Amino acid sequence: MSVPSLHQAIQTLISKLKKLDIHQHGEPIIQLSEPVCPLPSIAWLASQPSYPRVYWSGRDTQEEVAAIGSCKHFIFEDAVDDNQLSAIYQQQRSLSTNQEIRYYGGVAFDRHTDCWPEYGRAHFILPRIELRRSGNEYKLLVNLNIEMSEIEHERQLAVDALEQLAPPAPLSPPNKINLLSRSDRPDHHRWRELIEQITQEKFIKQTPKVVLSRLTQLEINEKVDPWMLLASWQGRNHNSFQFGFQFNADSAFISCTPERLYRRCQREVFTEALAGTTTRGLNEHEDALLAQQLLDDSKNSHENQLVRQHIVDALTPLSNYVGADELAKIFKLSHIQHLHRSIRAELKPGVSDFQILQALHPTPAVGGLPKEAAINFIRQREGYTRGWYAGACGYFNKYESEFAVAIRSALIEPGRINLFAGAGIVSGSEADAEWNELENKLTTIMSILTEV
């Protein structure tokens, strides 16, 4: 039996919508789906006329989602406490028993400071339409929200959204940008001052790790297609999470990140300690030598062990069992390699995604230890608003959820590309070496954007 074309799948879903007896459905969130022929997901997403646009690809590359529009969303632009977020999270979970219903979004690195407009301190949406790939199978989904909406109006909105869908057009070719200027915050001089403060004996004794980061702003006079940029990035780092959020035409946040915050399947949780970095070698022998030096390096091993222990300690009160790799392994990316330890936990009954987010985010790999002291230092001294950089981005539903840590990311704005990179500062860290690590972490994206 042949798989329906995009046009056929759209027409079938419209027919299903018109025949659907919404009154008898019994739940306020309704989802219809139809198999569809394979489509280039990012190109399809970039071709659509409406916003928001969301893209998500799992690190194992077996799952890919392109989603547009919104039939329900919640955003917190001002201060919100954890009790409010928890109540709203539980409310969303109760609206449907369908395990395919997903809310996509993100939580800022620091929910207690001002955040980026449109993104907020937390922002999640239930898309109107989704294109999902699982392995080699594709399906087109449409979501309806009749919780507060007039039923026939909601049905018509869903039909209209399907009728407006466009076929995928080729992405624009990746062109090198004309870079007008570059600025770093903190700059090199300030970076050295901050590392001197962190590694001062009295401070480091109380706060053994601070993850200091840098905002690199590239001023340009041309338009950059964020989806072309993400597709190019994706092609160079296959073993990373790739995702993007574009809530309006002017701004897009994209990331090609190696780091999982957690994946939950029912009551089983998978997470990891990813900290400690070196470059890749020019050949296989040099690459293996650098990897072994990283494994043997006491500073990087100590940093990774701190992260591992914190995650185990954070998950223990929520879990019946927590297991973690004793020995670190090497996790390789296109230009750098990291120390990595896998961690698995079996949750106690009733533990929710929000409790896991509370416990794990931000991890010591992007914040530091102890968490509050490190984040206070970042908040007061780093010199810019991280927003969703180093935040938690992904999706949740009743039965499974997955979130990645938004490192290796970019915020695309009119006339400007904002790039982010961080480094874990511990006892023995040297300012120039850590600055060079930031440059190494930007190598892949900079090689796509510029002639360098």
Short mmCIF file of C-alpha atoms in Angstrom, two decimals, residues 67-359:
data_model
loop_
_atom_site.label_atom_id
_atom_site.label_comp_id
_atom_site.label_asym_id
_atom_site.label_seq_id
_atom_site.Cartn_x
_atom_site.Cartn_y
_atom_site.Cartn_z
CA ALA A 67 5.72 21.86 14.05
CA ILE A 68 3.88 25.06 13.20
CA GLY A 69 1.17 27.21 14.72
CA SER A 70 -0.24 26.94 18.20
CA CYS A 71 -3.58 25.80 19.58
CA LYS A 72 -2.45 26.29 23.18
CA HIS A 73 0.56 27.95 24.76
CA PHE A 74 1.76 29.30 28.06
CA ILE A 75 4.55 31.80 28.55
CA PHE A 76 5.98 33.39 31.68
CA GLU A 77 7.75 36.65 30.91
CA ASP A 78 7.82 37.86 34.51
CA ALA A 79 8.72 36.21 37.78
CA VAL A 80 6.99 32.88 38.37
CA ASP A 81 7.53 30.56 41.29
CA ASP A 82 7.92 26.82 41.07
CA ASN A 83 4.52 26.14 42.64
CA GLN A 84 2.77 28.02 39.82
CA LEU A 85 4.77 26.22 37.15
CA SER A 86 4.10 22.86 38.79
CA ALA A 87 0.34 23.51 38.96
CA ILE A 88 0.18 24.48 35.29
CA TYR A 89 2.29 21.48 34.30
CA GLN A 90 -0.02 19.09 36.16
CA GLN A 91 -3.06 20.77 34.60
CA GLN A 92 -1.72 20.20 31.08
CA ARG A 93 -1.01 16.54 31.81
CA SER A 94 -4.60 16.01 32.92
CA LEU A 95 -6.18 17.32 29.70
CA SER A 96 -5.50 14.22 27.61
CA THR A 97 -4.67 10.54 27.99
CA ASN A 98 -3.30 10.43 24.44
CA GLN A 99 0.39 9.61 24.69
CA GLU A 100 1.07 11.39 21.38
CA ILE A 101 0.08 14.85 22.73
CA ARG A 102 3.23 16.90 23.24
CA TYR A 103 4.08 20.38 24.47
CA TYR A 104 7.32 21.77 23.02
CA GLY A 105 9.29 24.60 24.57
CA GLY A 106 11.97 25.69 26.93
CA VAL A 107 12.93 27.00 30.35
CA ALA A 108 15.52 29.77 30.67
CA PHE A 109 18.86 29.17 32.33
CA ASP A 110 17.87 31.48 35.20
CA ARG A 111 14.13 31.87 35.85
CA HIS A 112 14.81 34.60 38.43
CA THR A 113 16.15 37.27 36.06
CA ASP A 114 14.81 39.16 33.06
CA CYS A 115 14.61 37.08 29.92
CA TRP A 116 14.42 37.49 26.16
CA PRO A 117 11.13 38.87 24.76
CA GLU A 118 8.94 36.20 23.11
CA TYR A 119 10.89 33.41 24.84
CA GLY A 120 10.22 34.26 28.45
CA ARG A 121 11.42 32.47 31.53
CA ALA A 122 9.38 29.47 30.40
CA HIS A 123 7.42 29.06 27.16
CA PHE A 124 5.64 25.94 25.88
CA ILE A 125 3.25 25.38 23.01
CA LEU A 126 0.91 22.66 21.80
CA PRO A 127 1.39 23.08 18.03
CA ARG A 128 -1.49 23.24 15.59
CA ILE A 129 0.24 20.96 13.08
CA GLU A 130 3.18 18.58 13.38
CA LEU A 131 5.21 16.57 10.91
CA ARG A 132 6.83 13.71 12.82
CA ARG A 133 9.39 11.19 11.68
CA SER A 134 10.13 8.03 13.64
CA GLY A 135 12.79 5.99 11.88
CA ASN A 136 11.66 5.94 8.25
CA GLU A 137 7.96 6.52 8.97
CA TYR A 138 6.36 9.96 8.70
CA LYS A 139 2.98 11.20 9.85
CA LEU A 140 1.11 14.50 9.75
CA LEU A 141 -0.77 15.47 12.91
CA VAL A 142 -3.31 18.18 13.71
CA ASN A 143 -4.19 19.25 17.27
CA LEU A 144 -7.40 20.85 18.55
CA ASN A 145 -7.96 22.54 21.89
CA ILE A 146 -11.62 22.76 22.93
CA GLU A 147 -10.88 23.40 26.59
CA MET A 148 -11.89 27.07 26.32
CA SER A 149 -12.68 27.44 22.61
CA GLU A 150 -15.99 27.32 20.75
CA ILE A 151 -16.01 23.87 19.14
CA GLU A 152 -16.90 24.79 15.56
CA HIS A 153 -14.52 27.74 15.58
CA GLU A 154 -11.66 25.47 16.68
CA ARG A 155 -12.56 22.94 13.99
CA GLN A 156 -12.45 25.68 11.35
CA LEU A 157 -9.09 26.97 12.60
CA ALA A 158 -7.64 23.49 12.22
CA VAL A 159 -9.08 23.11 8.69
CA ASP A 160 -7.73 26.54 7.71
CA ALA A 161 -4.26 25.67 9.02
CA LEU A 162 -4.19 22.46 6.97
CA GLU A 163 -5.35 24.25 3.83
CA GLN A 164 -2.57 26.83 4.21
CA LEU A 165 0.22 24.24 4.37
CA ALA A 166 2.83 24.66 1.66
CA PRO A 167 5.00 21.96 0.09
CA PRO A 168 8.70 22.04 0.99
CA ALA A 169 10.89 24.37 -1.06
CA PRO A 170 14.67 23.98 -1.18
CA LEU A 171 16.52 25.81 1.57
CA SER A 172 18.63 28.74 0.50
CA PRO A 173 22.26 27.70 -0.13
CA PRO A 174 24.64 28.39 2.76
CA ASN A 175 26.45 31.62 1.99
CA LYS A 176 29.24 33.14 4.06
CA ILE A 177 28.13 36.28 5.87
CA ASN A 178 29.67 39.70 5.46
CA LEU A 179 30.80 40.31 9.03
CA LEU A 180 30.71 44.01 9.96
CA SER A 181 32.04 43.60 13.49
CA ARG A 182 32.42 41.20 16.38
CA SER A 183 32.21 41.91 20.10
CA ASP A 184 32.57 39.62 23.12
CA ARG A 185 30.95 39.99 26.51
CA PRO A 186 32.81 39.59 28.78
CA ASP A 187 35.81 40.66 26.70
CA HIS A 188 39.21 39.01 27.11
CA HIS A 189 40.40 41.44 29.80
CA ARG A 190 37.21 41.07 31.87
CA TRP A 191 37.34 37.29 31.37
CA ARG A 192 40.76 37.18 33.02
CA GLU A 193 39.50 39.30 35.93
CA LEU A 194 36.53 36.98 36.51
CA ILE A 195 38.66 33.85 36.46
CA GLU A 196 41.05 35.39 38.94
CA GLN A 197 38.07 36.05 41.24
CA ILE A 198 36.70 32.50 40.87
CA THR A 199 40.05 30.75 41.38
CA GLN A 200 40.98 32.85 44.40
CA GLU A 201 41.59 30.38 47.25
CA LYS A 202 38.88 31.60 49.61
CA PHE A 203 36.21 31.71 46.86
CA ILE A 204 37.03 28.36 45.27
CA LYS A 205 36.92 26.66 48.65
CA GLN A 206 33.27 27.71 49.06
CA THR A 207 32.31 27.47 45.36
CA PRO A 208 34.46 24.78 43.71
CA LYS A 209 33.02 25.30 40.22
CA VAL A 210 31.52 28.20 38.25
CA VAL A 211 30.62 27.79 34.58
CA LEU A 212 31.51 31.13 33.09
CA SER A 213 30.16 31.90 29.63
CA ARG A 214 30.58 34.46 26.89
CA LEU A 215 28.21 36.15 24.44
CA THR A 216 29.78 36.71 21.02
CA GLN A 217 27.80 39.18 18.89
CA LEU A 218 28.31 39.28 15.14
CA GLU A 219 26.96 42.44 13.49
CA ILE A 220 25.77 41.87 9.91
CA ASN A 221 23.78 43.75 7.25
CA GLU A 222 22.04 40.79 5.63
CA LYS A 223 19.26 38.37 6.46
CA VAL A 224 20.25 34.94 7.73
CA ASP A 225 17.84 32.02 7.35
CA PRO A 226 17.94 30.27 10.74
CA TRP A 227 16.71 26.98 9.25
CA MET A 228 19.43 26.93 6.60
CA LEU A 229 21.94 27.63 9.37
CA LEU A 230 20.54 24.83 11.57
CA ALA A 231 20.51 22.37 8.65
CA SER A 232 24.16 23.16 7.90
CA TRP A 233 25.07 22.79 11.57
CA GLN A 234 23.15 19.53 11.77
CA GLY A 235 25.13 18.15 8.86
CA ARG A 236 28.39 18.60 10.79
CA ASN A 237 27.28 17.23 14.18
CA HIS A 238 25.07 14.21 13.59
CA ASN A 239 25.37 12.91 17.15
CA SER A 240 23.83 16.00 18.74
CA PHE A 241 20.35 17.21 19.54
CA GLN A 242 19.21 19.77 16.98
CA PHE A 243 16.33 22.11 17.68
CA GLY A 244 14.97 25.53 16.88
CA PHE A 245 12.23 27.86 18.11
CA GLN A 246 10.95 30.74 15.99
CA PHE A 247 8.04 32.46 17.71
CA ASN A 248 7.92 35.29 15.15
CA ALA A 249 9.61 36.35 11.93
CA ASP A 250 12.27 38.50 13.63
CA SER A 251 13.93 36.12 16.07
CA ALA A 252 14.98 32.47 16.13
CA PHE A 253 16.86 30.42 18.70
CA ILE A 254 18.67 27.38 17.31
CA SER A 255 20.94 24.83 18.93
CA CYS A 256 23.07 21.86 17.96
CA THR A 257 23.90 20.57 21.41
CA PRO A 258 25.55 17.34 22.55
CA GLU A 259 24.12 17.44 26.07
CA ARG A 260 20.99 15.65 27.26
CA LEU A 261 19.33 17.02 30.37
CA TYR A 262 17.19 13.91 30.66
CA ARG A 263 14.98 11.49 28.81
CA ARG A 264 12.03 9.91 30.61
CA CYS A 265 10.17 6.78 29.50
CA GLN A 266 7.37 6.15 31.99
CA ARG A 267 9.30 5.98 35.31
CA GLU A 268 12.76 5.38 33.83
CA VAL A 269 15.08 8.39 33.47
CA PHE A 270 18.31 8.62 31.48
CA THR A 271 20.72 11.52 31.98
CA GLU A 272 24.46 12.17 31.88
CA ALA A 273 27.45 14.11 33.11
CA LEU A 274 29.04 15.90 30.16
CA ALA A 275 31.93 18.10 31.29
CA GLY A 276 35.61 18.33 30.42
CA THR A 277 36.71 19.29 26.89
CA THR A 278 39.58 19.02 24.44
CA THR A 279 39.97 19.44 20.68
CA ARG A 280 39.87 16.76 17.97
CA GLY A 281 43.09 15.59 16.37
CA LEU A 282 44.15 16.12 12.77
CA ASN A 283 44.45 12.34 12.29
CA GLU A 284 43.33 9.17 14.06
CA HIS A 285 46.52 8.80 16.11
CA GLU A 286 46.50 12.42 17.31
CA ASP A 287 42.75 12.19 18.05
CA ALA A 288 43.27 9.12 20.24
CA LEU A 289 46.20 10.79 22.00
CA LEU A 290 44.15 13.89 22.81
CA ALA A 291 41.28 11.70 24.06
CA GLN A 292 43.62 9.80 26.38
CA GLN A 293 45.14 13.04 27.66
CA LEU A 294 41.63 14.24 28.46
CA LEU A 295 40.85 11.02 30.34
CA ASP A 296 44.10 11.38 32.29
CA ASP A 297 43.74 15.12 33.01
CA SER A 298 43.02 15.65 36.71
CA LYS A 299 41.34 19.06 36.26
CA ASN A 300 38.84 17.80 33.67
CA SER A 301 38.25 14.49 35.48
CA HIS A 302 37.53 16.39 38.69
CA GLU A 303 35.11 18.68 36.86
CA ASN A 304 33.21 15.73 35.35
CA GLN A 305 33.10 13.87 38.68
CA LEU A 306 31.59 16.94 40.38
CA VAL A 307 28.80 17.00 37.79
CA ARG A 308 28.19 13.25 38.07
CA GLN A 309 27.93 13.34 41.86
CA HIS A 310 25.60 16.34 41.87
CA ILE A 311 23.19 14.67 39.43
CA VAL A 312 23.18 11.45 41.47
CA ASP A 313 22.51 13.42 44.66
CA ALA A 314 19.73 15.43 42.98
CA LEU A 315 17.95 12.34 41.62
CA THR A 316 18.29 10.16 44.72
CA PRO A 317 15.32 11.66 46.67
CA LEU A 318 13.06 11.18 43.61
CA SER A 319 14.18 7.64 42.77
CA ASN A 320 14.06 4.05 43.91
CA TYR A 321 17.39 3.48 42.18
CA VAL A 322 20.16 5.62 40.67
CA GLY A 323 23.12 4.15 38.80
CA ALA A 324 26.03 6.03 37.23
CA ASP A 325 29.16 5.13 35.28
CA GLU A 326 32.18 5.07 37.55
CA LEU A 327 34.59 5.69 34.69
CA ALA A 328 34.27 8.47 32.12
CA LYS A 329 34.17 7.75 28.39
CA ILE A 330 34.90 10.01 25.42
CA PHE A 331 32.05 11.69 23.54
CA LYS A 332 33.24 12.98 20.15
CA LEU A 333 31.90 15.92 18.12
CA SER A 334 33.20 17.41 14.89
CA HIS A 335 35.76 19.82 16.42
CA ILE A 336 35.87 18.87 20.11
CA GLN A 337 35.52 15.87 22.44
CA HIS A 338 34.11 15.66 25.96
CA LEU A 339 34.25 13.46 29.03
CA HIS A 340 30.93 11.65 29.47
CA ARG A 341 29.29 9.49 32.13
CA SER A 342 25.83 7.91 31.71
CA ILE A 343 23.33 7.97 34.59
CA ARG A 344 20.05 6.03 34.88
CA ALA A 345 17.32 6.24 37.52
CA GLU A 346 14.03 4.54 38.29
CA LEU A 347 11.62 7.18 39.58
CA LYS A 348 9.35 6.74 42.56
CA PRO A 349 5.62 6.56 41.69
CA GLY A 350 4.05 9.97 41.06
CA VAL A 351 7.27 11.88 40.32
CA SER A 352 6.61 14.36 37.49
CA ASP A 353 8.71 15.92 34.75
CA PHE A 354 8.55 19.21 36.55
CA GLN A 355 10.18 17.70 39.64
CA ILE A 356 12.96 16.30 37.44
CA LEU A 357 13.48 19.72 35.84
CA GLN A 358 13.59 21.32 39.29
CA ALA A 359 16.16 18.79 40.48
#
